[in-house]
């Protein structure tokens, strides 16, 4: 398995991370990484405790530029952009306005089908997931999960991104309580996501965070979806979604083993000269 030593999905104190940008860079040096992608959560237009403040963006970009002068690790500028229909900024605008190397797209807040409510499917608290399922979807798990996938489909169809983050994360707080991933209706939705990822030439990340935080029994995405991605010849990267510097390489060797079992023989990497990922 050829793995280009890089982590393209990391967070810092600019958003909900717990380490500074410099701490992440020094950890990358210690791990022998060639590239480090700094990808704080992009600003969103409502009060929250996870995303970067809009006014902090220039400082964020400037600090990355300053840190680059102190390290041999190639630092890449990115944002993990939430997609919420009719709420969040266009990904392409974020990239152009801030001179970003790439964009990670993801769904963390599922918009209510007929209303303005947002179901927060991420974070550390299972009760937040459960409360949103009750309050916004009347405990109709099929309706709620379908809303997640439909929002993911819309993101893939309408937004320009390089990488899709933890694209089956809807399973995280479920823990097989309300649905299972082998149900026919769920498989149809997940398969459509694979088809759209392929059609729009988006990289799938194998995200290890669920395992090392003990919030999931498998990587994002699941083994079955990774095997389908391999069959469709979709490129992959491995990321730890590190919110702390010490998380930078957690479960990365295990993820590479998983990819090899699924038939992959290499990961994508960012080509600085070309200004894009190469497969």
PDB file of C-alpha atoms in Angstrom, residues 4 36 40 96-97 130 152-153 167 215 229 235 257 267:
ATOM      1  CA  UNK A   4       1.798   9.566   0.826  1.00  0.00           C
ATOM      2  CA  UNK A  36      -0.297  18.895   6.550  1.00  0.00           C
ATOM      3  CA  UNK A  40     -10.820  24.413  10.363  1.00  0.00           C
ATOM      4  CA  UNK A  96     -11.630  31.920  -4.071  1.00  0.00           C
ATOM      5  CA  UNK A  97     -11.974  34.555  -1.359  1.00  0.00           C
ATOM      6  CA  UNK A 130     -31.753  11.683  19.879  1.00  0.00           C
ATOM      7  CA  UNK A 152     -25.484  15.106   0.946  1.00  0.00           C
ATOM      8  CA  UNK A 153     -26.700  14.509  -2.619  1.00  0.00           C
ATOM      9  CA  UNK A 167     -19.835  10.781   4.302  1.00  0.00           C
ATOM     10  CA  UNK A 215     -18.088   6.728  18.824  1.00  0.00           C
ATOM     11  CA  UNK A 229     -15.732   2.897  -3.941  1.00  0.00           C
ATOM     12  CA  UNK A 235      -9.717   7.975  -5.075  1.00  0.00           C
ATOM     13  CA  UNK A 257      -4.701  -2.036   6.228  1.00  0.00           C
ATOM     14  CA  UNK A 267      -3.881   7.074  -1.633  1.00  0.00           C
TER      15      UNK A 267
END
